[in-house]
Amino acid sequence: MRRHVLAAAFGLACGLGAAQAQEPISLRAMGSFHVGGKLVEISGRQVKDVVFTPGGTPARVDPNGTYQTGQMYVQYFLPQNERGSVPLLLWHGGGMTGVNYETTPDGRQGWLEFFLRKGWAVYNSDAVERGRSGWAMYPDVIPGEPLFLTTANPFERFRIGAAGGYDADAGKRRYLPGSQFPAEGYDNFVKQIVPRWTSTDQMIIDAYIAEVDRVCPCVISFHSQSGQFGFKVAQARPDKVKALIAVEPAGIGDPAKAAALKDIPVLMVFGDYIEQDSRWPAIRRTATDFGDKITAAGGSVEVVNLPAVGIKGNSHMLMMDKNNLAVAQLIQDWLAKKGLYR
């Protein structure tokens, strides 16, 4: 394959200073593909004449027919000097896309670039009905309707700011003491938020299984909502998954099938401020209880509460926090310890 050399730090926003510049990234390939999905027939819809461009000629649009639905977009970067023994798959959380792992909202290096520079082949995806994966008609194909988040919603729910601390005026926002979330990047962060459904879980799992079948054996790193996806996909394809990195998982796999994960090492990573939150102690307990079931079945599960190892101030969006690379290095060291890095 043709060798690609990126002369600037990968994915950095235009106009950033030379202080962040590093050695060029050498790739042997990069690209993208869609996986999964199925064809769905729609009928009974009204035929309409639509003007697509102001002043244009109306076109007859018949919405009845066959639609491609449930597909997932995946983008990949393959380093010239590959050191990860298998590819690394990055799966985002609810109401988000793969952009979470690209440049941070304040313009620093994201996890995608970090692991690529370490020599991992990285596959970054937009889950079904997010980003470049596209939508499907609802409620015809997707039951219910999408959920949308206000700009204030993640501030407290993602343990970025204090209860009631959000203000439209950025200068008046009250962040948690010692918070590592980049305050100057919050307004840019909320631009990443996309609509999501609560009724597409199986569609997403099916698409992730299709990605695993195409790409793996692999390591999967998953965040938040993708907790259940990461564990359930690994339970469905235990022979193809060499390690699981559960970054603040908000969901779990099937407890009755915990033994399916006994040969897959698992790392769970949790940030700061959990004890003082109304929801996160229960979320973490559910995840660690599931980890105990894997351990009881003969598996290996390591739980890292970052403040306990001296990495403090992390929000739910660990991959964006100012110390995001310290968290990434912790994951990198664990992968190396598991013999997955050469």
Short mmCIF file of C-alpha atoms in Angstrom, two decimals:
data_model
loop_
_atom_site.label_atom_id
_atom_site.label_comp_id
_atom_site.label_asym_id
_atom_site.label_seq_id
_atom_site.Cartn_x
_atom_site.Cartn_y
_atom_site.Cartn_z
CA MET A 1 0.00 0.00 0.00
CA ARG A 2 1.06 3.55 -0.63
CA ARG A 3 2.83 5.19 2.25
CA HIS A 4 1.23 8.33 3.65
CA VAL A 5 3.19 10.88 5.66
CA LEU A 6 1.32 13.53 7.62
CA ALA A 7 3.64 16.45 8.15
CA ALA A 8 1.51 18.08 10.84
CA ALA A 9 0.19 16.55 14.04
CA PHE A 10 -2.80 14.44 12.98
CA GLY A 11 -6.23 15.99 13.46
CA LEU A 12 -5.14 19.23 15.07
CA ALA A 13 -7.32 22.25 14.42
CA CYS A 14 -5.99 24.86 12.01
CA GLY A 15 -4.02 27.69 13.53
CA LEU A 16 -2.61 25.88 16.56
CA GLY A 17 0.88 26.90 17.52
CA ALA A 18 4.06 24.97 16.90
CA ALA A 19 4.24 24.12 20.59
CA GLN A 20 1.99 21.12 19.97
CA ALA A 21 3.84 19.94 16.87
CA GLN A 22 5.48 16.52 17.01
CA GLU A 23 7.29 14.24 14.64
CA PRO A 24 5.37 13.48 11.44
CA ILE A 25 3.05 10.49 11.49
CA SER A 26 3.89 7.81 8.93
CA LEU A 27 0.95 5.73 7.71
CA ARG A 28 0.88 2.72 5.41
CA ALA A 29 -2.83 3.24 4.82
CA MET A 30 -5.90 5.18 5.92
CA GLY A 31 -9.48 5.01 4.83
CA SER A 32 -13.05 4.27 5.83
CA PHE A 33 -15.91 1.87 5.25
CA HIS A 34 -19.45 1.10 6.34
CA VAL A 35 -20.47 -2.18 7.94
CA GLY A 36 -23.70 -3.83 8.98
CA GLY A 37 -27.23 -2.75 8.28
CA LYS A 38 -30.14 -4.22 6.39
CA LEU A 39 -32.69 -3.32 3.72
CA VAL A 40 -36.12 -2.20 4.93
CA GLU A 41 -39.29 -1.71 2.87
CA ILE A 42 -41.40 1.39 3.53
CA SER A 43 -44.93 1.75 2.16
CA GLY A 44 -48.02 3.89 2.65
CA ARG A 45 -46.18 7.21 2.58
CA GLN A 46 -47.46 10.17 0.58
CA VAL A 47 -45.76 11.06 -2.68
CA LYS A 48 -44.66 14.72 -2.74
CA ASP A 49 -43.26 17.31 -5.09
CA VAL A 50 -40.17 18.81 -3.48
CA VAL A 51 -38.16 21.91 -4.38
CA PHE A 52 -34.63 21.02 -3.26
CA THR A 53 -33.05 24.38 -4.12
CA PRO A 54 -34.73 27.81 -3.90
CA GLY A 55 -35.94 28.71 -7.37
CA GLY A 56 -35.42 25.18 -8.62
CA THR A 57 -37.81 22.92 -10.49
CA PRO A 58 -39.93 20.66 -8.25
CA ALA A 59 -39.02 16.97 -8.28
CA ARG A 60 -41.44 14.14 -7.58
CA VAL A 61 -40.29 12.21 -4.50
CA ASP A 62 -41.86 8.86 -3.70
CA PRO A 63 -40.77 7.84 -0.16
CA ASN A 64 -42.11 4.32 -0.62
CA GLY A 65 -39.56 1.65 -1.41
CA THR A 66 -36.40 0.02 -0.14
CA TYR A 67 -34.05 1.77 2.29
CA GLN A 68 -30.59 0.90 3.58
CA THR A 69 -30.69 1.15 7.38
CA GLY A 70 -28.59 0.31 10.43
CA GLN A 71 -25.18 0.72 8.82
CA MET A 72 -22.16 2.04 10.74
CA TYR A 73 -19.29 4.25 9.59
CA VAL A 74 -15.71 3.27 10.49
CA GLN A 75 -12.53 5.25 9.79
CA TYR A 76 -9.11 3.62 10.12
CA PHE A 77 -5.47 4.67 10.36
CA LEU A 78 -2.71 2.09 9.93
CA PRO A 79 0.78 3.14 11.07
CA GLN A 80 3.85 2.32 9.02
CA ASN A 81 5.57 0.98 12.15
CA GLU A 82 2.79 -1.02 13.75
CA ARG A 83 3.53 -2.00 17.33
CA GLY A 84 0.13 -3.03 18.64
CA SER A 85 -0.20 -6.77 18.17
CA VAL A 86 -3.82 -6.28 17.05
CA PRO A 87 -5.91 -3.24 16.00
CA LEU A 88 -7.48 -0.92 18.57
CA LEU A 89 -11.18 -0.12 18.16
CA LEU A 90 -12.54 3.09 19.73
CA TRP A 91 -16.27 3.16 20.58
CA HIS A 92 -17.94 6.35 21.85
CA GLY A 93 -20.79 6.97 24.28
CA GLY A 94 -24.40 8.10 24.06
CA GLY A 95 -25.30 11.17 22.01
CA MET A 96 -21.73 11.29 20.71
CA THR A 97 -19.68 10.25 17.68
CA GLY A 98 -16.12 9.17 17.00
CA VAL A 99 -15.06 12.82 17.12
CA ASN A 100 -14.74 12.31 20.89
CA TYR A 101 -11.38 10.62 20.25
CA GLU A 102 -10.05 13.16 17.76
CA THR A 103 -8.72 16.59 18.74
CA THR A 104 -9.95 17.69 22.18
CA PRO A 105 -12.50 20.54 22.29
CA ASP A 106 -9.72 22.98 23.25
CA GLY A 107 -7.37 21.81 20.48
CA ARG A 108 -5.06 19.30 22.17
CA GLN A 109 -4.05 15.82 21.12
CA GLY A 110 -6.83 13.27 21.41
CA TRP A 111 -6.66 9.55 22.10
CA LEU A 112 -6.85 8.64 18.42
CA GLU A 113 -3.60 10.47 17.74
CA PHE A 114 -1.99 9.27 20.97
CA PHE A 115 -2.50 5.59 20.21
CA LEU A 116 -1.68 6.04 16.54
CA ARG A 117 1.65 7.62 17.50
CA LYS A 118 2.29 4.66 19.81
CA GLY A 119 2.00 2.39 16.79
CA TRP A 120 -1.56 1.10 17.10
CA ALA A 121 -3.76 0.53 14.06
CA VAL A 122 -6.78 2.59 15.15
CA TYR A 123 -10.39 2.11 14.01
CA ASN A 124 -12.72 4.94 15.06
CA SER A 125 -16.45 4.68 14.41
CA ASP A 126 -19.76 6.54 14.52
CA ALA A 127 -22.39 4.21 15.97
CA VAL A 128 -25.63 3.46 14.13
CA GLU A 129 -27.83 6.58 13.75
CA ARG A 130 -24.92 8.88 14.67
CA GLY A 131 -22.71 11.12 12.58
CA ARG A 132 -21.62 9.69 9.24
CA SER A 133 -23.53 6.46 9.83
CA GLY A 134 -26.74 8.32 9.01
CA TRP A 135 -30.31 8.14 10.25
CA ALA A 136 -33.26 5.96 9.29
CA MET A 137 -36.93 6.94 9.15
CA TYR A 138 -38.69 7.01 12.50
CA PRO A 139 -40.94 5.59 13.73
CA ASP A 140 -41.07 3.41 10.57
CA VAL A 141 -37.59 1.92 11.11
CA ILE A 142 -36.44 3.28 14.47
CA PRO A 143 -39.17 3.10 17.13
CA GLY A 144 -39.87 6.24 19.11
CA GLU A 145 -38.09 9.52 18.54
CA PRO A 146 -34.59 10.90 19.10
CA LEU A 147 -33.46 12.57 22.30
CA PHE A 148 -31.70 15.92 22.21
CA LEU A 149 -29.50 17.46 24.90
CA THR A 150 -29.42 21.10 25.90
CA THR A 151 -26.08 22.86 26.27
CA ALA A 152 -26.54 22.73 30.04
CA ASN A 153 -27.29 19.01 30.30
CA PRO A 154 -23.76 17.52 30.15
CA PHE A 155 -22.29 20.12 32.50
CA GLU A 156 -23.54 18.46 35.65
CA ARG A 157 -24.42 14.98 34.35
CA PHE A 158 -20.89 14.40 33.03
CA ARG A 159 -19.34 15.60 36.31
CA ILE A 160 -17.83 18.69 34.73
CA GLY A 161 -19.47 21.37 36.87
CA ALA A 162 -21.14 21.73 40.22
CA ALA A 163 -24.86 21.12 40.70
CA GLY A 164 -26.70 24.11 39.27
CA GLY A 165 -23.37 25.55 38.15
CA TYR A 166 -24.10 25.99 34.45
CA ASP A 167 -24.62 29.52 33.12
CA ALA A 168 -25.01 30.73 29.56
CA ASP A 169 -22.27 33.19 30.42
CA ALA A 170 -19.08 31.12 30.31
CA GLY A 171 -17.46 33.36 32.90
CA LYS A 172 -20.13 32.56 35.47
CA ARG A 173 -19.98 28.76 35.26
CA ARG A 174 -18.94 26.93 38.40
CA TYR A 175 -16.69 23.95 37.70
CA LEU A 176 -15.97 21.22 40.19
CA PRO A 177 -12.90 22.06 42.30
CA GLY A 178 -9.78 20.85 40.54
CA SER A 179 -11.70 19.84 37.42
CA GLN A 180 -9.47 18.79 34.54
CA PHE A 181 -12.14 19.42 31.91
CA PRO A 182 -10.98 22.31 29.71
CA ALA A 183 -13.37 25.14 30.59
CA GLU A 184 -12.39 27.05 27.45
CA GLY A 185 -13.52 24.08 25.37
CA TYR A 186 -16.97 23.46 26.85
CA ASP A 187 -18.94 25.46 24.28
CA ASN A 188 -17.03 23.67 21.54
CA PHE A 189 -17.67 20.31 23.20
CA VAL A 190 -21.45 20.67 23.13
CA LYS A 191 -21.24 21.19 19.35
CA GLN A 192 -20.24 17.51 19.17
CA ILE A 193 -23.50 16.32 20.72
CA VAL A 194 -25.87 14.60 18.30
CA PRO A 195 -29.39 13.15 18.68
CA ARG A 196 -29.68 9.61 19.97
CA TRP A 197 -32.37 7.00 20.49
CA THR A 198 -33.03 4.61 23.37
CA SER A 199 -34.43 2.01 20.96
CA THR A 200 -31.45 1.25 18.71
CA ASP A 201 -29.30 -0.88 21.02
CA GLN A 202 -29.64 -4.11 19.05
CA MET A 203 -29.00 -2.31 15.74
CA ILE A 204 -25.80 -0.88 17.22
CA ILE A 205 -24.70 -4.25 18.63
CA ASP A 206 -25.28 -5.90 15.26
CA ALA A 207 -23.15 -3.25 13.52
CA TYR A 208 -20.35 -3.53 16.06
CA ILE A 209 -20.34 -7.31 15.60
CA ALA A 210 -20.02 -6.72 11.85
CA GLU A 211 -17.01 -4.46 12.52
CA VAL A 212 -15.41 -7.08 14.76
CA ASP A 213 -15.99 -9.78 12.16
CA ARG A 214 -14.27 -7.61 9.55
CA VAL A 215 -11.36 -6.18 11.54
CA CYS A 216 -10.55 -8.39 14.50
CA PRO A 217 -8.79 -9.99 16.41
CA CYS A 218 -8.56 -6.67 18.25
CA VAL A 219 -8.65 -4.67 21.45
CA ILE A 220 -11.86 -2.70 22.08
CA SER A 221 -11.88 0.52 24.11
CA PHE A 222 -15.41 1.70 24.86
CA HIS A 223 -16.94 4.57 26.80
CA SER A 224 -20.17 5.20 28.71
CA GLN A 225 -23.21 3.94 26.75
CA SER A 226 -20.92 1.61 24.83
CA GLY A 227 -20.32 -0.33 28.03
CA GLN A 228 -23.08 -2.78 27.19
CA PHE A 229 -22.01 -2.86 23.54
CA GLY A 230 -18.40 -3.67 24.31
CA PHE A 231 -19.19 -6.44 26.77
CA LYS A 232 -22.05 -7.96 24.75
CA VAL A 233 -20.11 -7.94 21.48
CA ALA A 234 -17.16 -9.60 23.23
CA GLN A 235 -19.55 -12.20 24.64
CA ALA A 236 -20.79 -12.84 21.10
CA ARG A 237 -17.25 -13.03 19.64
CA PRO A 238 -14.92 -14.03 22.52
CA ASP A 239 -12.38 -15.58 20.16
CA LYS A 240 -11.90 -12.29 18.30
CA VAL A 241 -11.39 -9.91 21.27
CA LYS A 242 -7.99 -9.88 23.00
CA ALA A 243 -8.71 -7.19 25.63
CA LEU A 244 -11.47 -4.84 26.76
CA ILE A 245 -10.95 -1.32 28.08
CA ALA A 246 -14.13 -0.10 29.75
CA VAL A 247 -13.87 3.66 30.26
CA GLU A 248 -16.59 4.63 32.75
CA PRO A 249 -19.00 2.02 31.34
CA ALA A 250 -22.64 3.00 31.85
CA GLY A 251 -23.85 -0.47 30.83
CA ILE A 252 -22.75 -4.07 31.18
CA GLY A 253 -22.95 -7.37 29.36
CA ASP A 254 -25.19 -10.34 30.07
CA PRO A 255 -24.39 -11.49 33.64
CA ALA A 256 -25.51 -15.02 32.74
CA LYS A 257 -22.78 -15.13 30.09
CA ALA A 258 -19.97 -13.64 32.19
CA ALA A 259 -17.92 -16.80 31.70
CA ALA A 260 -17.66 -16.01 27.98
CA LEU A 261 -15.22 -13.24 28.98
CA LYS A 262 -12.96 -15.36 31.19
CA ASP A 263 -10.13 -15.41 28.65
CA ILE A 264 -10.33 -11.69 27.81
CA PRO A 265 -8.46 -9.33 30.18
CA VAL A 266 -10.61 -6.36 31.21
CA LEU A 267 -9.54 -2.93 32.43
CA MET A 268 -12.17 -0.64 33.96
CA VAL A 269 -11.25 3.02 34.38
CA PHE A 270 -13.23 5.56 36.44
CA GLY A 271 -12.61 9.26 36.95
CA ASP A 272 -13.10 11.66 39.83
CA TYR A 273 -16.04 13.15 41.77
CA ILE A 274 -18.02 9.91 41.63
CA GLU A 275 -18.77 9.68 45.35
CA GLN A 276 -20.42 13.09 45.41
CA ASP A 277 -22.61 12.42 42.36
CA SER A 278 -26.22 11.22 42.62
CA ARG A 279 -25.98 8.59 39.86
CA TRP A 280 -22.40 7.52 39.38
CA PRO A 281 -21.83 5.46 42.55
CA ALA A 282 -24.62 3.10 41.42
CA ILE A 283 -23.34 3.06 37.82
CA ARG A 284 -19.83 2.17 38.95
CA ARG A 285 -21.12 -0.46 41.37
CA THR A 286 -23.14 -2.14 38.61
CA ALA A 287 -20.03 -2.26 36.41
CA THR A 288 -17.72 -3.57 39.12
CA ASP A 289 -20.30 -6.18 40.21
CA PHE A 290 -20.31 -7.41 36.62
CA GLY A 291 -16.52 -7.47 36.75
CA ASP A 292 -16.74 -9.63 39.88
CA LYS A 293 -18.86 -12.13 37.95
CA ILE A 294 -16.20 -12.30 35.24
CA THR A 295 -13.53 -12.84 37.90
CA ALA A 296 -15.60 -15.52 39.61
CA ALA A 297 -15.80 -17.32 36.26
CA GLY A 298 -12.00 -17.38 36.07
CA GLY A 299 -11.43 -14.09 34.24
CA SER A 300 -9.11 -11.15 34.89
CA VAL A 301 -10.61 -7.74 35.68
CA GLU A 302 -8.65 -4.73 36.93
CA VAL A 303 -10.53 -1.68 38.20
CA VAL A 304 -8.67 1.64 38.33
CA ASN A 305 -10.19 4.57 40.17
CA LEU A 306 -7.94 7.32 38.86
CA PRO A 307 -7.78 9.48 42.03
CA ALA A 308 -6.44 6.45 43.90
CA VAL A 309 -3.44 6.29 41.55
CA GLY A 310 -2.80 10.04 41.63
CA ILE A 311 -4.68 11.07 38.47
CA LYS A 312 -7.23 13.54 39.76
CA GLY A 313 -9.93 15.90 38.51
CA ASN A 314 -11.32 13.76 35.70
CA SER A 315 -14.83 14.25 34.38
CA HIS A 316 -16.88 11.60 32.60
CA MET A 317 -15.18 12.72 29.37
CA LEU A 318 -11.73 11.44 30.33
CA MET A 319 -10.49 11.47 26.74
CA MET A 320 -11.00 15.26 26.64
CA ASP A 321 -9.71 16.31 30.06
CA LYS A 322 -6.47 18.26 30.37
CA ASN A 323 -4.77 15.13 31.69
CA ASN A 324 -6.25 12.92 28.95
CA LEU A 325 -2.82 11.71 27.86
CA ALA A 326 -1.97 10.57 31.37
CA VAL A 327 -5.09 8.40 31.29
CA ALA A 328 -4.18 7.17 27.80
CA GLN A 329 -0.67 6.28 29.03
CA LEU A 330 -2.17 4.27 31.88
CA ILE A 331 -4.18 2.30 29.30
CA GLN A 332 -1.11 1.94 27.08
CA ASP A 333 0.95 0.57 29.97
CA TRP A 334 -1.78 -1.94 30.82
CA LEU A 335 -1.95 -3.15 27.23
CA ALA A 336 1.81 -3.58 27.17
CA LYS A 337 1.65 -5.51 30.44
CA LYS A 338 -0.89 -7.84 28.84
CA GLY A 339 1.57 -8.61 26.03
CA LEU A 340 -0.40 -6.81 23.34
CA TYR A 341 2.33 -4.30 22.45
CA ARG A 342 5.67 -5.02 20.84
#
